[in-house]
Tab-separated table of C-alpha atoms in Angstrom:
chain	number	residue	atom	x	y	z
A	209	MET	CA	-44.433	23.132	-78.722
A	210	ILE	CA	-43.783	26.380	-79.925
A	211	LYS	CA	-43.758	27.544	-76.586
A	212	ARG	CA	-41.166	25.136	-75.440
A	213	PHE	CA	-38.982	26.047	-78.551
A	214	LEU	CA	-39.006	29.827	-77.548
A	215	ALA	CA	-38.027	28.833	-74.096
A	216	LEU	CA	-35.096	26.807	-75.665
A	217	LEU	CA	-33.956	29.883	-77.690
A	218	LEU	CA	-33.773	32.077	-74.653
A	219	LEU	CA	-32.114	29.709	-72.734
A	220	PHE	CA	-29.798	29.213	-75.435
A	221	GLY	CA	-29.101	33.193	-75.348
A	222	ILE	CA	-28.251	33.212	-71.495
A	223	GLY	CA	-25.740	30.338	-71.914
A	224	ALA	CA	-24.338	32.409	-74.530
A	225	ILE	CA	-23.341	35.026	-72.150
A	226	PHE	CA	-22.389	32.533	-69.663
A	227	ILE	CA	-20.180	31.334	-71.787
A	228	THR	CA	-18.788	34.334	-72.565
A	229	LEU	CA	-18.173	35.268	-68.385
A	230	LEU	CA	-16.714	31.614	-68.076
A	231	LEU	CA	-14.314	32.106	-70.641
A	232	GLY	CA	-13.182	35.566	-69.809
A	233	TYR	CA	-13.138	34.700	-66.528
A	234	THR	CA	-9.365	34.851	-64.852
A	235	PRO	CA	-8.960	34.044	-61.133
A	236	ASP	CA	-7.480	37.056	-58.898
A	237	THR	CA	-4.541	36.054	-57.359
A	238	GLU	CA	-4.698	38.737	-54.763
A	239	LEU	CA	-7.512	40.470	-52.961
A	240	ASN	CA	-9.063	43.273	-54.020
A	241	LEU	CA	-9.472	46.835	-51.812
A	242	THR	CA	-12.798	45.568	-50.377
A	243	ALA	CA	-11.399	42.127	-48.781
A	244	ARG	CA	-7.650	43.421	-48.075
A	245	TYR	CA	-9.177	46.220	-45.984
A	246	TYR	CA	-11.748	43.957	-44.519
A	247	ALA	CA	-8.932	41.056	-43.785
A	248	ASP	CA	-6.544	43.880	-42.516
A	249	HIS	CA	-8.617	45.969	-40.102
A	250	THR	CA	-11.240	42.945	-38.255
A	251	ALA	CA	-9.077	42.229	-35.990
A	252	GLN	CA	-7.522	44.814	-34.822
A	253	ASP	CA	-11.102	47.072	-34.967
A	254	LEU	CA	-13.743	44.571	-34.342
A	255	GLY	CA	-12.119	41.793	-32.009
A	256	ALA	CA	-13.365	39.567	-34.069
A	257	ALA	CA	-12.117	36.471	-35.559
A	258	ASN	CA	-14.505	35.587	-38.685
A	259	ILE	CA	-14.379	38.085	-40.728
A	260	ILE	CA	-17.991	36.967	-42.199
A	261	THR	CA	-19.541	37.571	-38.998
A	262	ALA	CA	-17.610	41.150	-38.886
A	263	ILE	CA	-19.390	42.173	-42.304
A	264	ILE	CA	-23.053	40.992	-41.342
A	265	VAL	CA	-23.075	42.070	-37.734
A	266	THR	CA	-21.310	45.285	-37.669
A	267	TYR	CA	-19.357	46.577	-41.492
A	268	ARG	CA	-22.898	45.651	-43.369
A	269	GLY	CA	-25.372	46.439	-40.123
A	270	LEU	CA	-27.292	47.949	-41.739
A	271	ASP	CA	-28.336	45.492	-44.175
A	272	THR	CA	-28.745	42.910	-41.663
A	273	LEU	CA	-31.632	44.669	-39.921
A	274	GLY	CA	-33.252	45.254	-43.374
A	275	GLU	CA	-33.214	41.246	-44.170
A	276	VAL	CA	-34.707	40.055	-41.191
A	277	THR	CA	-37.056	42.957	-41.325
A	278	VAL	CA	-38.527	41.230	-44.772
A	279	LEU	CA	-37.917	37.747	-42.636
A	280	PHE	CA	-40.198	39.384	-40.691
A	281	LEU	CA	-42.457	40.385	-43.505
A	282	THR	CA	-42.100	37.089	-45.262
A	283	ALA	CA	-43.361	34.975	-42.139
A	284	ALA	CA	-46.172	37.931	-41.712
A	285	ILE	CA	-47.634	37.906	-45.236
A	286	VAL	CA	-47.700	33.848	-44.938
A	287	GLY	CA	-49.433	34.222	-41.772
A	288	LEU	CA	-52.301	36.436	-43.764
A	289	VAL	CA	-52.208	34.139	-46.635
A	290	LEU	CA	-52.966	31.663	-44.766
A	291	ALA	CA	-54.913	33.045	-41.665
A	292	HIS	CA	-58.649	32.427	-42.712
A	293	ASN	CA	-57.639	28.239	-43.016
A	294	ARG	CA	-57.613	28.309	-38.896
A	295	GLN	CA	-60.349	29.282	-37.682
A	296	HIS	CA	-62.052	26.409	-38.612
A	297	SER	CA	-59.727	24.112	-38.004
A	298	GLY	CA	-60.353	22.855	-35.259
A	299	ALA	CA	-63.849	21.343	-36.592
A	300	GLY	CA	-63.321	19.196	-39.231
A	301	GLN	CA	-60.178	17.396	-37.980
A	302	ARG	CA	-58.755	14.758	-39.429
A	303	GLU	CA	-58.095	11.720	-37.912
A	304	LEU	CA	-54.260	11.466	-37.956
A	305	PRO	CA	-52.479	8.184	-36.895
A	306	PRO	CA	-50.215	8.385	-33.488
A	307	SER	CA	-46.833	8.844	-34.121
A	308	GLY	CA	-44.405	6.060	-33.533
A	309	GLU	CA	-43.033	4.808	-30.420
A	310	LEU	CA	-39.277	5.932	-31.865
A	311	LEU	CA	-40.060	9.037	-32.714
A	312	THR	CA	-41.863	10.311	-29.770
A	313	THR	CA	-38.665	9.167	-27.361
A	314	GLY	CA	-36.100	10.387	-30.253
A	315	SER	CA	-37.871	13.872	-30.040
A	316	ARG	CA	-38.042	14.044	-26.742
A	317	LEU	CA	-33.768	12.642	-25.740
A	318	LEU	CA	-33.115	15.517	-29.487
A	319	VAL	CA	-35.249	18.139	-29.108
A	320	PRO	CA	-33.356	19.501	-26.282
A	321	LEU	CA	-29.672	18.433	-27.820
A	322	ILE	CA	-30.924	20.244	-31.066
A	323	LEU	CA	-31.993	23.308	-28.866
A	324	LEU	CA	-28.735	23.487	-27.335
A	325	LEU	CA	-26.606	23.286	-30.641
A	326	GLY	CA	-28.309	25.967	-31.911
A	327	VAL	CA	-27.541	28.294	-28.819
A	328	TYR	CA	-23.846	27.301	-29.033
A	329	ILE	CA	-23.982	28.266	-32.876
A	330	PHE	CA	-25.233	32.093	-32.451
A	331	ILE	CA	-23.273	32.490	-29.022
A	332	ASN	CA	-19.949	31.359	-30.673
A	333	GLY	CA	-20.933	32.912	-34.374
A	334	HIS	CA	-17.673	35.505	-33.790
A	335	LEU	CA	-15.403	32.506	-33.546
A	336	THR	CA	-16.545	29.566	-35.291
A	337	PRO	CA	-18.396	29.088	-38.136
A	338	GLY	CA	-21.991	29.744	-38.081
A	339	GLY	CA	-23.912	32.240	-36.489
A	340	GLY	CA	-27.315	34.045	-36.007
A	341	PHE	CA	-28.954	32.674	-39.066
A	342	GLN	CA	-27.433	29.031	-39.021
A	343	GLY	CA	-27.973	29.349	-35.272
A	344	GLY	CA	-31.816	30.364	-36.009
A	345	ALA	CA	-32.067	27.216	-38.527
A	346	VAL	CA	-31.099	25.060	-36.480
A	347	ILE	CA	-34.032	26.172	-33.428
A	348	ALA	CA	-36.694	26.443	-36.228
A	349	SER	CA	-35.235	22.527	-37.048
A	350	ALA	CA	-36.216	21.817	-33.153
A	351	ILE	CA	-39.523	23.439	-33.594
A	352	LEU	CA	-40.002	21.268	-36.596
A	353	LEU	CA	-39.518	17.775	-35.209
A	354	ILE	CA	-42.207	18.759	-32.152
A	355	LEU	CA	-44.420	19.435	-35.136
A	356	LEU	CA	-43.651	15.673	-36.592
A	357	THR	CA	-43.781	14.470	-33.525
A	358	GLU	CA	-47.355	15.818	-32.776
A	359	PRO	CA	-48.793	16.754	-35.986
A	360	THR	CA	-52.061	17.830	-34.162
A	361	LYS	CA	-50.155	20.129	-31.484
A	362	ARG	CA	-50.868	24.217	-31.509
A	363	PHE	CA	-48.040	26.362	-31.384
A	364	SER	CA	-48.686	29.675	-29.057
A	365	HIS	CA	-48.305	32.133	-31.901
A	366	ARG	CA	-48.622	34.505	-29.397
A	367	LEU	CA	-45.275	33.778	-27.566
A	368	ILE	CA	-43.864	33.018	-31.174
A	369	ALA	CA	-44.175	36.867	-31.916
A	370	ALA	CA	-43.613	38.196	-28.049
A	371	LEU	CA	-40.227	36.388	-28.854
A	372	GLU	CA	-39.672	37.769	-32.393
A	373	SER	CA	-40.617	41.567	-31.167
A	374	ILE	CA	-38.558	41.447	-28.339
A	375	SER	CA	-35.076	40.319	-30.125
A	376	GLY	CA	-36.311	42.305	-32.901
A	377	LEU	CA	-36.522	45.629	-30.262
A	378	PHE	CA	-33.187	44.756	-28.499
A	379	PHE	CA	-31.484	44.483	-31.817
A	380	VAL	CA	-32.632	48.033	-32.550
A	381	VAL	CA	-31.854	49.148	-28.952
A	382	ILE	CA	-27.746	47.744	-29.071
A	383	GLY	CA	-28.001	49.383	-32.766
A	384	VAL	CA	-29.209	52.864	-31.031
A	385	PHE	CA	-26.701	52.716	-27.977
A	386	GLY	CA	-23.589	52.322	-30.518
A	387	ILE	CA	-24.480	56.120	-32.020
A	388	PHE	CA	-23.915	57.545	-28.235
A	389	LEU	CA	-21.501	55.261	-27.101
A	390	ALA	CA	-19.262	54.245	-30.125
A	391	GLY	CA	-18.937	55.286	-33.995
A	392	GLY	CA	-22.088	54.758	-35.384
A	393	PHE	CA	-25.480	52.843	-35.523
A	394	LEU	CA	-24.668	49.448	-34.913
A	395	ASP	CA	-20.907	49.634	-33.850
A	396	ASN	CA	-20.099	47.237	-31.986
A	397	ARG	CA	-17.543	49.029	-29.815
A	398	ILE	CA	-20.401	49.527	-26.912
A	399	LEU	CA	-18.610	46.792	-25.252
A	400	PRO	CA	-14.526	46.289	-24.908
A	401	THR	CA	-13.279	44.745	-27.787
A	402	GLY	CA	-10.731	41.977	-25.730
A	403	THR	CA	-8.898	39.818	-27.318
A	404	VAL	CA	-9.380	38.366	-30.737
A	405	GLY	CA	-10.487	34.577	-29.600
A	406	ALA	CA	-11.710	34.743	-26.802
A	407	LEU	CA	-15.495	33.897	-25.685
A	408	PHE	CA	-15.515	37.469	-24.615
A	409	SER	CA	-14.558	39.980	-26.808
A	410	ALA	CA	-15.836	41.235	-30.194
A	411	GLY	CA	-18.150	43.653	-28.090
A	412	ALA	CA	-21.535	44.072	-28.827
A	413	ILE	CA	-21.442	41.063	-31.836
A	414	PRO	CA	-22.075	38.097	-29.615
A	415	ILE	CA	-25.158	40.167	-28.221
A	416	ILE	CA	-26.354	41.356	-31.360
A	417	TYR	CA	-26.072	38.119	-33.358
A	418	SER	CA	-27.971	36.405	-30.655
A	419	PHE	CA	-31.123	38.421	-31.010
A	420	VAL	CA	-30.397	37.906	-34.743
A	421	GLY	CA	-30.813	34.415	-34.169
A	422	LEU	CA	-33.920	33.998	-32.113
A	423	LYS	CA	-35.520	36.514	-34.288
A	424	VAL	CA	-34.780	34.372	-36.981
A	425	GLY	CA	-35.538	31.120	-35.682
A	426	ALA	CA	-38.473	32.724	-34.553
A	427	GLU	CA	-39.812	34.354	-38.442
A	428	PHE	CA	-38.731	30.427	-39.606
A	429	SER	CA	-40.835	28.693	-36.788
A	430	SER	CA	-44.153	30.753	-37.359
A	431	MET	CA	-43.186	29.790	-41.278
A	432	LEU	CA	-43.182	26.319	-40.225
A	433	ALA	CA	-45.798	26.288	-38.086
A	434	ASN	CA	-48.591	28.213	-40.337
A	435	LEU	CA	-47.960	25.850	-43.242
A	436	SER	CA	-48.054	22.753	-41.096
A	437	GLU	CA	-51.241	24.074	-39.608
A	438	THR	CA	-53.762	24.681	-42.424
A	439	GLU	CA	-55.795	21.893	-43.027
A	440	GLU	CA	-57.783	20.599	-45.781
A	441	PRO	CA	-61.119	22.421	-45.896
B	720	MET	CA	-10.041	27.034	-69.852
B	721	ALA	CA	-8.022	25.540	-66.770
B	722	LEU	CA	-9.348	23.079	-64.677
B	723	THR	CA	-9.849	24.827	-61.421
B	724	ILE	CA	-11.959	23.867	-58.545
B	725	SER	CA	-13.524	27.077	-59.154
B	726	ASN	CA	-13.885	26.648	-62.786
B	727	ILE	CA	-15.770	23.746	-62.050
B	728	ALA	CA	-17.794	25.316	-59.616
B	729	MET	CA	-18.667	27.689	-62.127
B	730	THR	CA	-19.655	25.538	-64.812
B	731	ALA	CA	-22.155	23.715	-62.603
B	732	GLY	CA	-23.147	26.891	-61.069
B	733	PHE	CA	-24.127	28.323	-64.415
B	734	LEU	CA	-25.602	25.020	-65.626
B	735	LEU	CA	-28.098	24.785	-62.325
B	736	ILE	CA	-28.986	28.294	-63.711
B	737	LEU	CA	-30.060	26.746	-66.830
B	738	ILE	CA	-31.497	23.787	-65.679
B	739	GLY	CA	-33.891	25.166	-63.156
B	740	LEU	CA	-34.858	27.732	-65.613
B	741	TYR	CA	-35.862	25.540	-68.486
B	742	GLY	CA	-37.976	23.412	-65.881
B	743	ALA	CA	-39.354	26.544	-65.013
B	744	LEU	CA	-40.756	27.397	-68.595
B	745	THR	CA	-41.738	24.281	-69.540
B	746	ASN	CA	-43.193	22.374	-66.412
B	747	ARG	CA	-47.104	22.976	-65.855
B	748	ASN	CA	-47.401	22.443	-62.312
B	749	ILE	CA	-47.225	25.040	-60.129
B	750	LEU	CA	-45.149	23.832	-56.992
B	751	ARG	CA	-42.926	21.611	-59.343
B	752	MET	CA	-41.878	25.013	-61.103
B	753	ILE	CA	-40.806	26.573	-56.938
B	754	VAL	CA	-39.082	23.514	-57.320
B	755	CYS	CA	-37.477	24.765	-59.946
B	756	PHE	CA	-36.839	28.007	-58.986
B	757	THR	CA	-35.013	26.435	-56.033
B	758	VAL	CA	-32.803	24.817	-58.027
B	759	ALA	CA	-31.346	27.914	-60.106
B	760	SER	CA	-31.034	30.218	-57.397
B	761	THR	CA	-28.799	27.194	-55.978
B	762	GLY	CA	-26.520	27.451	-58.611
B	763	VAL	CA	-26.615	31.261	-58.540
B	764	HIS	CA	-25.361	31.200	-55.244
B	765	VAL	CA	-22.578	28.517	-56.247
B	766	VAL	CA	-21.642	30.765	-58.918
B	767	LEU	CA	-21.309	33.070	-56.518
B	768	VAL	CA	-18.868	31.913	-53.784
B	769	ALA	CA	-17.154	30.988	-57.301
B	770	VAL	CA	-16.093	33.906	-57.747
B	771	GLY	CA	-14.784	34.780	-54.175
B	772	TYR	CA	-12.401	31.850	-54.511
B	773	LEU	CA	-8.527	32.337	-54.758
B	774	PRO	CA	-6.751	28.633	-55.080
B	775	GLY	CA	-4.374	27.924	-52.576
B	776	ARG	CA	-5.820	29.949	-49.386
B	777	THR	CA	-8.154	29.245	-46.614
B	778	ALA	CA	-11.366	30.032	-44.754
B	779	PRO	CA	-11.589	33.882	-43.413
B	780	ILE	CA	-11.965	32.808	-39.876
B	781	MET	CA	-8.721	33.763	-37.783
B	782	ASP	CA	-7.093	31.300	-35.315
B	783	ALA	CA	-3.837	29.464	-34.659
B	784	ALA	CA	-3.807	28.079	-38.629
B	785	VAL	CA	-4.153	32.106	-40.222
B	786	PRO	CA	-2.090	34.422	-37.281
B	787	VAL	CA	-3.299	37.988	-37.750
B	788	GLN	CA	-0.417	39.519	-39.272
B	789	GLU	CA	-0.659	36.954	-42.562
B	790	ALA	CA	-4.699	37.570	-43.060
B	791	ALA	CA	-4.676	39.458	-46.568
B	792	ALA	CA	-2.350	37.294	-47.513
B	793	ARG	CA	-4.189	33.411	-46.560
B	794	ILE	CA	-7.406	33.852	-46.393
B	795	ILE	CA	-10.299	34.286	-49.658
B	796	ASP	CA	-12.898	37.469	-50.085
B	797	PRO	CA	-15.646	37.109	-48.145
B	798	VAL	CA	-17.581	39.618	-49.175
B	799	PRO	CA	-19.238	37.162	-51.567
B	800	GLN	CA	-19.709	34.504	-48.506
B	801	ALA	CA	-21.567	37.030	-46.696
B	802	LEU	CA	-23.940	38.603	-49.831
B	803	VAL	CA	-24.845	34.407	-50.204
B	804	LEU	CA	-25.098	34.121	-46.859
B	805	THR	CA	-27.944	36.688	-47.054
B	806	ALA	CA	-29.323	35.862	-50.399
B	807	ILE	CA	-29.773	31.951	-48.812
B	808	VAL	CA	-32.172	33.363	-46.103
B	809	ILE	CA	-34.136	35.430	-48.208
B	810	GLY	CA	-34.677	33.176	-50.324
B	811	VAL	CA	-36.180	30.040	-48.419
B	812	GLY	CA	-38.176	33.454	-47.273
B	813	ILE	CA	-39.270	33.699	-50.943
B	814	THR	CA	-39.880	29.855	-51.507
B	815	ALA	CA	-42.107	29.907	-47.848
B	816	LEU	CA	-44.351	33.423	-49.737
B	817	MET	CA	-44.370	31.209	-53.264
B	818	LEU	CA	-46.014	28.129	-51.565
B	819	ALA	CA	-48.631	30.382	-49.270
B	820	TYR	CA	-49.321	31.384	-52.709
B	821	ALA	CA	-49.664	28.421	-54.421
B	822	TYR	CA	-51.954	26.521	-51.653
B	823	LYS	CA	-53.734	29.431	-52.170
B	824	LEU	CA	-53.913	29.263	-55.039
B	825	TYR	CA	-55.070	25.577	-54.903
B	826	GLU	CA	-57.697	26.371	-52.864
B	827	THR	CA	-59.568	28.422	-55.365
B	828	LYS	CA	-59.661	26.210	-58.111
B	829	HIS	CA	-58.594	22.955	-56.707
B	830	THR	CA	-55.719	21.968	-59.105
B	831	LEU	CA	-52.228	23.331	-59.363
B	832	ASP	CA	-52.003	23.119	-63.284
B	833	ILE	CA	-50.851	26.835	-64.456
B	834	GLY	CA	-52.765	26.494	-67.753
B	835	LYS	CA	-56.254	26.192	-65.458
B	836	TYR	CA	-55.825	29.521	-64.338
B	837	MET	CA	-56.850	32.090	-67.149
B	838	GLU	CA	-58.463	35.118	-65.713
B	839	LEU	CA	-55.819	37.221	-66.935
B	840	LYS	CA	-54.450	35.606	-70.226
B	841	TRP	CA	-55.351	37.065	-73.073
C	86	MET	CA	-3.852	17.073	-52.016
C	87	SER	CA	-5.000	19.249	-54.702
C	88	THR	CA	-5.837	16.584	-56.833
C	89	LEU	CA	-8.334	14.584	-54.476
C	90	MET	CA	-10.285	18.411	-53.960
C	91	LEU	CA	-10.270	18.303	-57.705
C	92	ALA	CA	-11.481	15.264	-58.071
C	93	MET	CA	-14.277	15.257	-55.389
C	94	SER	CA	-15.434	18.777	-56.873
C	95	LEU	CA	-15.805	16.931	-60.135
C	96	LEU	CA	-18.070	14.437	-58.518
C	97	PHE	CA	-20.269	16.372	-56.797
C	98	ALA	CA	-20.518	18.835	-58.918
C	99	CYS	CA	-21.681	15.564	-61.874
C	100	ALA	CA	-23.838	14.444	-59.028
C	101	MET	CA	-25.635	18.117	-58.256
C	102	ILE	CA	-26.033	18.230	-62.188
C	103	GLY	CA	-27.912	15.167	-62.065
C	104	ALA	CA	-29.546	15.591	-59.071
C	105	ALA	CA	-30.849	18.637	-60.708
C	106	LEU	CA	-32.058	16.900	-63.707
C	107	VAL	CA	-34.475	14.709	-61.270
C	108	ALA	CA	-35.582	17.574	-59.920
C	109	ILE	CA	-36.741	19.282	-63.059
C	110	ARG	CA	-38.304	15.898	-64.925
C	111	GLY	CA	-38.544	13.243	-61.944
C	112	LYS	CA	-41.694	11.378	-62.295
C	113	SER	CA	-43.469	12.091	-59.421
C	114	LEU	CA	-43.371	15.557	-57.099
C	115	PRO	CA	-42.209	14.100	-54.015
C	116	ILE	CA	-38.551	13.051	-55.986
C	117	ALA	CA	-38.775	16.140	-57.273
C	118	ILE	CA	-38.442	18.046	-53.758
C	119	LEU	CA	-36.204	15.691	-52.223
C	120	ALA	CA	-34.089	15.993	-55.688
C	121	ALA	CA	-34.443	19.603	-55.039
C	122	GLY	CA	-33.424	18.784	-51.639
C	123	LEU	CA	-30.089	16.795	-52.346
C	124	VAL	CA	-29.089	19.419	-55.024
C	125	SER	CA	-28.547	21.863	-51.854
C	126	LEU	CA	-26.696	19.349	-49.596
C	127	LEU	CA	-24.155	18.488	-52.271
C	128	ALA	CA	-24.403	22.347	-52.718
C	129	SER	CA	-23.187	22.722	-49.314
C	130	ILE	CA	-20.427	20.090	-49.820
C	131	LEU	CA	-18.961	22.137	-52.868
C	132	PHE	CA	-18.886	25.062	-50.054
C	133	LEU	CA	-17.017	23.621	-47.857
C	134	ILE	CA	-14.642	22.380	-50.518
C	135	LEU	CA	-14.587	26.327	-51.994
C	136	ALA	CA	-13.445	27.510	-48.425
C	137	ALA	CA	-16.596	29.104	-47.240
C	138	PRO	CA	-17.904	26.859	-44.176
C	139	ASP	CA	-20.490	29.665	-43.113
C	140	VAL	CA	-22.047	29.490	-46.230
C	141	ALA	CA	-21.960	25.363	-46.562
C	142	MET	CA	-23.965	25.402	-43.021
C	143	THR	CA	-26.510	27.622	-44.158
C	144	GLU	CA	-27.017	25.992	-47.145
C	145	ALA	CA	-27.187	22.479	-45.474
C	146	ALA	CA	-28.983	23.674	-42.963
C	147	ILE	CA	-31.546	25.792	-44.785
C	148	GLY	CA	-31.595	24.630	-48.240
C	149	SER	CA	-31.796	20.781	-47.537
C	150	GLY	CA	-33.661	21.061	-44.492
C	151	LEU	CA	-36.399	24.075	-44.454
C	152	THR	CA	-36.839	23.979	-47.789
C	153	VAL	CA	-37.979	20.059	-48.064
C	154	PHE	CA	-40.654	20.275	-45.251
C	155	LEU	CA	-41.542	23.525	-46.365
C	156	PHE	CA	-42.799	21.690	-49.638
C	157	PHE	CA	-43.509	18.716	-47.818
C	158	PHE	CA	-46.234	20.578	-45.274
C	159	VAL	CA	-47.858	22.083	-49.094
C	160	LEU	CA	-47.769	18.534	-50.821
C	161	GLY	CA	-49.831	17.350	-47.666
C	162	ARG	CA	-52.589	19.965	-48.194
C	163	VAL	CA	-52.953	19.388	-51.990
C	164	ARG	CA	-53.257	15.688	-52.266
C	165	GLY	CA	-55.237	14.979	-55.558
C	166	GLY	CA	-53.851	17.938	-57.198
C	167	GLU	CA	-50.209	16.912	-57.649
C	168	HIS	CA	-50.378	15.910	-60.967
C	169	ASP	CA	-49.780	17.391	-64.214
């Protein structure tokens, strides 16, 4: 009882802070300086139509590199924590009921389409909403559909790991090219920026974001596969 | 306080944070605590996006409706959106990590009640 | 147009808070997990109203798609321990 009272007390404190923040908040009418810089310079300097993509891939590209590294670490730790379950999963496996006709046929039809949609989302990341992270999540959902259709199927962890590390390597290599051919690490102007709105524009942004998408998709897939493969002891 | 879209969204986000924290503090089941954490993190995302919203403007993507020259007068703040995009992706990684540890804990004692784990209690 | 947007955001915000209450106090754990997914889905619609399509896509794909399945994969493995 005293615990619940303490929790409520803490929440009232935090709530008071939130109410003060909320009452003191006045929305800006103009963009602040950082946002104005991005709005004015993205199209001319980088040639990308989607400013958020430009911020994530180029202006704050180093943060994205750190982010995919964190995701890689997470996927690796999930695999490590759940690793020793996998060794004796072959023997004591439960008999699973076969998945229905509808799910099997539906997944056979839908998986290529979902993969195509994921690739479309991250190739067009510099023009339309979307990009590597969203496309990667869509690709992982195709893997999820396969896992649901055949729960006993084992994915080749070596293939996922190879895809993940190769795309990470290319991400860094393209970034290093930026140091020598353009302004700095992860600069996208190693390729011509083209006209704003064309598919082949914005320099290296589509290429970098495609590798980010593949990497994120591989990491999410390995997380899903690891968590679904742990068998009851 | 005027009734605007960003105010509504911000209030809802703050309430989600409070609800999620309350649930995480009072529930005894580890999986339920993780569910509450995801609710609270969704609240944080809603608040951050609402801070970047400016009334009467549109998304920071340039096309026929938002010409490059007028971009600064037409778009909303893109920086909070980029931040939240990062936060969502990291958030799912953290959730997966918490779930893996929760499963590991379940393996040792075959219970998910947090009160049964007393090794570090003093 | 603006009034419609305002009414929609109010509706989705209320639905989101209701779903969050179900998520922390719901009877069974599967219902709580689904309610948390619903909170993410409604939040992604709210992001769309707040002119953030990128964030809306990410939240819809990751928050209400992958996270729910991560929870269910673990829930399937801990049968018997899910009761308080």
